[in-house]
């Protein structure tokens, strides 16, 4: 199901029954926005490339807009929307909330990430702020291409690892791995099940 309608995606997410619970005290709650754009020919996902910053464990990595749930946020969804405004200048109030994925926990840091899925049609004006080096769209078709799925060398906290990853069709970008990779794979698996 590489070119589903937003209605089909919404039904799939509603029927997925993913478990979402408050983060345990040992985990920092965070939230991200997986933003889909549907046009006449395809569905694409919006990715960001984080700006390099000393002390930031995700410095220079690819991801979705998002961050920690702060005390002033009404919850994880509000945090995802606030972070998207801050990082990209995009107000998701006009976007269609399609659902959410099951929360996941970080493999290297005690963080629990909630992922909210939004759908937009047509152009979306992006204005990356200081935390974001670049923002770009990748089609579901490219993300589903088995030739792009690899095991790649990556670094986290100065340590080298070999991890499952996706080579995105955008020149000069690092591989997609880690939490965002796991969320993308969860999303693609749900779409595959919906296709039956």
XYZ file of N, CA and C in Angstrom:
588
model
N 0.862 -1.192 0.000
C 0.000 0.000 0.000
C 0.896 1.239 0.000
N 1.600 1.486 -1.111
C 2.524 2.618 -1.136
C 1.843 3.938 -1.459
N 0.631 3.906 -1.987
C -0.072 5.152 -2.275
C -1.495 5.134 -1.730
N -1.628 4.929 -0.415
C -2.957 4.904 0.183
C -3.547 6.303 0.262
N -4.840 6.374 0.423
C -5.482 7.665 0.682
C -5.306 7.993 2.166
N -5.518 9.247 2.512
C -5.451 9.631 3.924
C -6.540 8.925 4.719
N -7.706 8.701 4.103
C -8.786 7.966 4.779
C -8.337 6.548 5.115
N -7.661 5.877 4.174
C -7.177 4.510 4.413
C -6.140 4.484 5.530
N -5.268 5.464 5.538
C -4.251 5.532 6.596
C -4.921 5.766 7.941
N -5.893 6.658 7.986
C -6.595 6.940 9.244
C -7.287 5.679 9.772
N -7.955 4.936 8.897
C -8.620 3.690 9.315
C -7.598 2.685 9.832
N -6.466 2.567 9.140
C -5.424 1.627 9.554
C -4.900 1.973 10.943
N -4.635 3.252 11.185
C -4.129 3.671 12.500
C -5.177 3.455 13.584
N -6.436 3.720 13.263
C -7.522 3.529 14.238
C -7.647 2.062 14.625
N -7.455 1.172 13.642
C -7.612 -0.262 13.876
C -6.357 -0.930 14.430
N -5.235 -0.190 14.508
C -3.973 -0.819 14.895
C -3.927 -1.195 16.366
N -4.669 -0.464 17.198
C -4.723 -0.793 18.629
C -3.389 -0.707 19.331
N -2.510 0.210 18.912
C -1.206 0.354 19.553
C -1.349 0.760 21.008
N -0.479 0.201 21.864
C -0.520 0.509 23.287
C 0.220 1.811 23.543
N -0.453 2.752 24.180
C 0.160 4.030 24.531
C -0.154 4.309 25.988
N 0.888 4.459 26.783
C 0.700 4.692 28.216
C 1.671 5.764 28.665
N 1.427 6.374 29.826
C 2.369 7.387 30.312
C 3.754 6.779 30.500
N 4.763 7.603 30.278
C 6.136 7.138 30.454
C 6.393 6.819 31.920
N 7.080 5.704 32.171
C 7.479 5.379 33.530
C 8.436 6.459 34.019
N 8.559 6.577 35.340
C 9.383 7.637 35.929
C 10.810 7.615 35.400
N 11.313 6.438 35.032
C 12.687 6.328 34.547
C 12.845 6.845 33.123
N 11.731 7.118 32.430
C 11.787 7.541 31.033
C 11.304 8.973 30.872
N 12.011 9.727 30.044
C 11.601 11.080 29.714
C 10.583 11.013 28.581
N 9.388 11.613 28.755
C 8.407 11.589 27.665
C 8.775 12.586 26.570
N 8.638 12.145 25.333
C 8.897 12.984 24.167
C 7.837 12.676 23.121
N 7.714 13.550 22.141
C 6.705 13.355 21.099
C 7.204 13.923 19.781
N 6.799 13.259 18.686
C 7.164 13.699 17.344
C 5.938 13.684 16.443
N 6.061 14.390 15.314
C 4.995 14.444 14.315
C 5.471 13.782 13.034
N 4.782 12.736 12.616
C 5.011 12.106 11.319
C 4.007 12.762 10.375
N 4.499 13.611 9.478
C 3.634 14.398 8.605
C 3.639 13.789 7.212
N 2.449 13.453 6.732
C 2.261 12.872 5.412
C 1.706 13.912 4.464
N 2.196 13.898 3.238
C 1.632 14.757 2.191
C 1.114 13.853 1.081
N -0.137 14.036 0.762
C -0.756 13.266 -0.318
C -0.968 14.212 -1.491
N -0.419 13.850 -2.656
C -0.728 14.612 -3.861
C -1.323 13.650 -4.884
N -1.438 14.069 -6.112
C -2.139 13.274 -7.124
C -1.491 11.920 -7.353
N -0.172 11.831 -7.201
C 0.507 10.594 -7.585
C 1.076 9.780 -6.433
N 1.332 10.399 -5.264
C 1.994 9.637 -4.214
C 1.788 10.241 -2.834
N 2.200 9.446 -1.847
C 2.225 9.885 -0.451
C 3.689 9.997 -0.039
N 4.031 11.095 0.616
C 5.404 11.313 1.076
C 5.413 11.634 2.563
N 6.544 11.363 3.208
C 6.749 11.666 4.629
C 7.781 12.784 4.742
N 7.531 13.715 5.662
C 8.443 14.823 5.916
C 9.504 14.408 6.938
N 10.764 14.596 6.571
C 11.886 14.339 7.468
C 12.646 15.638 7.698
N 13.308 15.713 8.845
C 14.213 16.830 9.114
C 15.621 16.281 9.322
N 16.594 17.118 9.017
C 17.980 16.840 9.367
C 18.350 17.831 10.452
N 18.699 17.315 11.611
C 19.004 18.186 12.744
C 20.344 18.897 12.538
N 20.401 20.135 13.004
C 21.653 20.886 12.949
C 22.655 20.273 13.921
N 23.951 20.323 13.589
C 24.946 19.807 14.521
C 25.071 20.723 15.744
N 25.002 20.125 16.919
C 25.152 20.862 18.182
C 25.914 19.986 19.163
N 26.941 20.549 19.800
C 27.673 19.811 20.832
C 26.727 19.440 21.956
N 26.838 18.216 22.428
C 26.019 17.767 23.551
C 24.652 17.243 23.169
N 24.266 17.370 21.901
C 22.970 16.864 21.442
C 23.182 15.453 20.908
N 22.566 14.431 21.550
C 22.806 13.064 21.088
C 22.300 12.796 19.673
N 21.371 13.623 19.181
C 20.837 13.441 17.829
C 21.401 14.459 16.841
N 22.483 15.107 17.212
C 23.118 16.116 16.373
C 23.400 15.569 14.974
N 22.878 16.245 13.948
C 23.131 15.865 12.565
C 22.320 14.686 12.057
N 21.514 14.069 12.914
C 20.724 12.908 12.497
C 19.447 13.328 11.774
N 18.849 12.350 11.091
C 17.538 12.540 10.469
C 16.462 12.159 11.466
N 15.303 12.807 11.358
C 14.216 12.487 12.272
C 12.923 13.141 11.832
N 11.977 13.159 12.773
C 10.722 13.891 12.615
C 10.787 15.104 13.530
N 10.041 16.166 13.217
C 10.003 17.281 14.164
C 9.440 16.799 15.495
N 10.044 17.256 16.578
C 9.572 16.851 17.901
C 10.620 17.062 18.957
N 10.268 16.671 20.176
C 11.185 16.826 21.296
C 10.518 16.435 22.592
N 11.135 16.843 23.693
C 10.643 16.491 25.028
C 9.289 17.144 25.302
N 8.461 16.432 26.064
C 7.211 17.005 26.566
C 7.586 17.909 27.727
N 7.242 19.188 27.618
C 7.591 20.158 28.654
C 6.416 20.392 29.589
N 6.711 20.989 30.753
C 5.692 21.189 31.790
C 4.488 21.972 31.279
N 4.679 22.920 30.377
C 3.584 23.737 29.864
C 2.752 23.058 28.791
N 3.178 21.892 28.323
C 2.431 21.187 27.276
C 1.232 20.469 27.871
N 0.118 20.462 27.132
C -1.087 19.776 27.592
C -0.962 18.265 27.474
N 0.122 17.775 26.892
C 0.354 16.345 26.722
C 1.281 16.120 25.549
N 1.521 14.852 25.199
C 2.448 14.553 24.105
C 2.035 15.156 22.769
N 0.751 15.115 22.432
C 0.321 15.689 21.148
C 0.628 17.181 21.095
N 0.345 17.890 22.174
C 0.634 19.329 22.226
C 2.129 19.578 22.077
N 2.949 18.700 22.660
C 4.401 18.849 22.538
C 4.847 18.658 21.093
N 4.309 17.646 20.418
C 4.665 17.412 19.013
C 4.295 18.618 18.157
N 3.117 19.195 18.408
C 2.672 20.353 17.626
C 3.503 21.591 17.945
N 3.838 21.795 19.216
C 4.675 22.946 19.600
C 6.049 22.836 18.954
N 6.650 21.651 19.045
C 7.987 21.458 18.479
C 7.979 21.642 16.958
N 6.913 21.216 16.293
C 6.821 21.386 14.836
C 6.747 22.869 14.477
N 6.013 23.657 15.279
C 5.978 25.118 15.061
C 7.365 25.716 15.257
N 8.036 25.311 16.342
C 9.349 25.880 16.661
C 10.413 25.480 15.634
N 10.392 24.231 15.196
C 11.449 23.729 14.330
C 11.232 24.024 12.853
N 9.951 24.087 12.418
C 9.671 24.238 10.987
C 8.738 25.401 10.653
N 8.209 26.085 11.657
C 7.247 27.145 11.385
C 5.943 26.621 10.831
N 5.606 25.368 11.125
C 4.384 24.743 10.618
C 3.384 24.596 11.755
N 2.184 25.138 11.562
C 1.111 25.009 12.532
C 0.246 23.810 12.124
N 0.294 22.756 12.915
C -0.450 21.544 12.581
C -1.936 21.637 12.930
N -2.366 22.781 13.446
C -3.794 22.950 13.747
C -4.636 22.818 12.486
N -4.061 23.162 11.327
C -4.811 23.062 10.073
C -4.601 21.718 9.378
N -3.742 20.874 9.950
C -3.502 19.544 9.380
C -4.518 18.563 9.953
N -4.659 17.454 9.298
C -5.600 16.415 9.723
C -4.862 15.390 10.594
N -5.264 15.242 11.846
C -4.685 14.218 12.710
C -5.271 12.875 12.293
N -4.413 11.972 11.828
C -4.856 10.669 11.339
C -4.806 9.600 12.418
N -4.004 9.818 13.451
C -3.879 8.843 14.533
C -2.488 8.888 15.117
N -2.121 7.813 15.786
C -0.786 7.744 16.380
C -0.278 6.324 16.299
N 1.037 6.223 16.371
C 1.690 4.917 16.409
C 1.830 4.489 17.868
N 2.171 3.227 18.079
C 2.452 2.761 19.428
C 3.735 3.434 19.915
N 3.738 3.862 21.170
C 4.915 4.501 21.746
C 6.097 3.537 21.728
N 7.302 4.100 21.598
C 8.519 3.284 21.655
C 9.500 3.906 22.641
N 10.409 3.076 23.142
C 11.428 3.541 24.085
C 12.787 3.542 23.416
N 13.612 4.502 23.796
C 14.949 4.612 23.237
C 15.808 3.410 23.595
N 16.699 3.034 22.686
C 17.602 1.908 22.925
C 18.836 2.336 23.717
N 19.218 3.611 23.632
C 20.438 4.086 24.277
C 20.191 5.151 25.339
N 19.028 5.782 25.311
C 18.673 6.803 26.285
C 17.305 6.476 26.872
N 17.066 6.823 28.141
C 15.768 6.535 28.764
C 14.701 7.535 28.317
N 14.200 7.332 27.109
C 13.202 8.231 26.541
C 12.062 7.388 25.970
N 10.841 7.870 26.138
C 9.659 7.196 25.583
C 9.016 8.162 24.599
N 8.906 7.751 23.331
C 8.482 8.642 22.252
C 7.072 8.286 21.779
N 6.212 9.290 21.767
C 4.877 9.176 21.180
C 4.934 9.797 19.793
N 4.327 9.144 18.814
C 4.369 9.629 17.428
C 2.948 9.846 16.917
N 2.651 11.083 16.563
C 1.341 11.466 16.046
C 1.435 11.657 14.538
N 0.481 11.093 13.813
C 0.509 11.088 12.358
C -0.498 12.111 11.832
N 0.001 13.024 10.992
C -0.824 14.089 10.416
C -0.816 13.973 8.899
N -1.908 14.387 8.283
C -1.992 14.399 6.838
C -2.240 15.794 6.307
N -1.543 16.151 5.233
C -1.765 17.428 4.556
C -1.897 17.149 3.062
N -2.563 18.028 2.383
C -2.645 17.941 0.928
C -2.074 19.227 0.356
N -1.407 19.124 -0.772
C -0.824 20.299 -1.403
C 0.464 20.731 -0.736
N 0.877 21.943 -1.058
C 2.160 22.470 -0.580
C 2.086 22.827 0.904
N 3.209 22.702 1.578
C 3.344 23.081 2.977
C 4.577 23.969 3.069
N 4.402 25.176 3.563
C 5.511 26.118 3.647
C 6.376 25.784 4.860
N 7.634 25.439 4.612
C 8.554 25.036 5.667
C 9.583 26.136 5.911
N 9.799 26.451 7.187
C 10.764 27.486 7.578
C 11.646 26.930 8.699
N 12.647 26.092 8.345
C 13.483 25.477 9.374
C 14.139 26.522 10.270
N 14.068 26.266 11.595
C 14.698 27.151 12.575
C 16.116 26.690 12.862
N 16.706 27.213 13.929
C 18.098 26.937 14.254
C 18.408 25.488 14.570
N 17.407 24.732 15.049
C 17.641 23.327 15.403
C 17.641 22.409 14.182
N 17.182 22.934 13.041
C 16.986 22.097 11.854
C 17.844 22.613 10.708
N 18.686 21.736 10.168
C 19.534 22.094 9.026
C 18.747 22.052 7.724
N 17.829 21.055 7.599
C 17.102 20.869 6.349
C 15.803 20.121 6.633
N 14.843 20.271 5.743
C 13.589 19.521 5.798
C 13.259 19.088 4.377
N 12.801 17.849 4.207
C 12.568 17.325 2.862
C 11.559 16.178 2.927
N 10.961 15.892 1.774
C 9.944 14.849 1.653
C 10.529 13.611 0.984
N 10.088 12.437 1.438
C 10.496 11.161 0.827
C 9.229 10.334 0.597
N 9.091 9.800 -0.597
C 7.887 9.032 -0.931
C 7.844 7.709 -0.186
N 6.634 7.222 0.076
C 6.473 5.904 0.675
C 7.080 4.834 -0.234
N 6.957 5.045 -1.540
C 7.523 4.087 -2.493
C 9.019 3.919 -2.271
N 9.740 5.028 -2.099
C 11.186 4.953 -1.857
C 11.483 4.279 -0.519
N 10.685 4.579 0.502
C 10.907 3.988 1.820
C 10.654 2.479 1.819
N 9.788 2.023 0.928
C 9.463 0.590 0.837
C 10.434 -0.191 -0.043
N 11.313 0.492 -0.760
C 12.239 -0.164 -1.688
C 13.251 -1.011 -0.911
N 13.221 -2.348 -1.051
C 14.130 -3.204 -0.286
C 15.607 -2.882 -0.517
N 15.948 -2.360 -1.677
C 17.347 -2.038 -1.970
C 17.867 -0.904 -1.080
N 16.978 -0.121 -0.499
C 17.381 0.994 0.360
C 17.560 0.569 1.822
N 17.135 -0.641 2.154
C 17.213 -1.138 3.535
C 18.541 -1.866 3.723
N 19.352 -1.345 4.643
C 20.720 -1.831 4.829
C 21.041 -1.946 6.323
N 22.182 -2.555 6.608
C 22.805 -2.446 7.934
C 23.967 -1.488 7.744
N 23.974 -0.405 8.534
C 24.944 0.658 8.291
C 25.714 1.003 9.561
N 26.958 1.477 9.397
C 27.706 1.969 10.558
C 27.166 3.348 10.966
N 26.886 3.508 12.249
C 26.396 4.785 12.782
C 27.152 5.070 14.083
N 26.993 6.285 14.581
C 27.627 6.660 15.853
C 26.575 7.265 16.757
N 26.671 6.944 18.048
C 25.797 7.550 19.055
C 26.614 7.702 20.325
N 26.660 8.928 20.840
C 27.453 9.178 22.040
C 28.929 8.868 21.843
N 29.407 9.046 20.605
C 30.808 8.799 20.310
C 31.147 7.339 20.067
N 30.181 6.438 20.256
C 30.410 5.007 20.073
C 29.930 4.551 18.698
N 30.711 3.722 18.012
C 30.264 3.195 16.717
C 29.360 1.976 16.902
N 28.360 1.861 16.028
C 27.424 0.736 16.035
C 27.133 0.340 14.596
N 26.612 -0.862 14.415
C 26.018 -1.294 13.149
C 24.525 -1.421 13.422
N 23.695 -0.728 12.640
C 22.260 -0.735 12.896
C 21.481 -0.848 11.582
N 20.262 -1.400 11.660
C 19.380 -1.363 10.497
C 19.106 0.091 10.127
N 19.045 0.361 8.827
C 18.889 1.745 8.374
C 18.257 1.765 6.990
N 17.849 2.957 6.581
C 17.328 3.177 5.232
C 18.155 4.285 4.587
N 18.616 4.021 3.371
C 19.303 5.054 2.585
C 18.222 5.842 1.855
N 18.064 7.105 2.215
C 17.027 7.927 1.593
C 17.504 8.453 0.240
N 16.562 8.705 -0.674
C 16.938 9.154 -2.023
C 17.212 10.654 -2.087
N 17.954 11.168 -1.115
C 18.288 12.591 -1.060
C 19.802 12.688 -0.906
N 20.444 13.286 -1.857
C 21.902 13.350 -1.888
C 22.481 14.030 -0.649
N 23.550 13.441 -0.131
C 24.299 14.058 0.956
C 23.711 13.879 2.339
N 22.688 13.054 2.486
C 22.063 12.867 3.797
C 22.608 11.609 4.469
N 22.658 11.615 5.809
C 23.032 10.389 6.507
C 21.913 9.352 6.372
N 22.192 8.113 6.775
C 21.147 7.094 6.740
C 20.108 7.385 7.828
N 18.915 6.884 7.607
C 17.842 6.962 8.595
C 17.960 5.750 9.498
N 18.119 5.976 10.795
C 18.285 4.860 11.726
C 17.696 5.249 13.074
N 17.780 4.365 14.044
C 17.388 4.673 15.410
C 15.887 4.768 15.608
N 15.481 5.688 16.472
C 14.072 5.831 16.838
C 13.217 6.135 15.618
N 13.669 7.046 14.763
C 12.867 7.399 13.594
C 12.751 6.221 12.640
N 13.824 5.476 12.454
C 13.774 4.265 11.642
C 12.721 3.309 12.202
N 12.734 3.101 13.510
C 11.781 2.176 14.134
C 10.341 2.656 13.955
N 10.115 3.951 14.039
C 8.765 4.485 13.818
C 8.338 4.310 12.365
N 9.250 4.583 11.430
C 8.939 4.394 10.007
C 8.606 2.930 9.731
N 9.384 2.016 10.280
C 9.131 0.598 10.049
C 7.793 0.164 10.657
N 7.458 0.694 11.823
C 6.159 0.404 12.425
C 5.036 0.891 11.511
N 5.192 2.101 10.981
C 4.179 2.683 10.095
C 4.044 1.863 8.810
N 5.178 1.513 8.190
C 5.136 0.733 6.962
C 4.534 -0.647 7.213
N 4.824 -1.241 8.353
C 4.242 -2.550 8.676
C 2.732 -2.460 8.805
N 2.237 -1.393 9.423
C 0.792 -1.203 9.538
C 0.150 -1.058 8.159
N 0.778 -0.290 7.275
C 0.240 -0.134 5.929
C 0.263 -1.450 5.186
N 1.310 -2.251 5.375
C 1.395 -3.551 4.723
C 0.306 -4.492 5.185
N 0.004 -4.453 6.493
C -1.074 -5.289 7.020
C -2.422 -4.849 6.472
N -2.585 -3.543 6.311
C -3.857 -3.022 5.791
C -4.078 -3.481 4.353
N -2.962 -3.595 3.644
C -3.046 -4.039 2.251
C -3.471 -5.501 2.180
N -3.062 -6.244 3.213
C -3.488 -7.608 3.374
C -2.777 -8.582 2.517
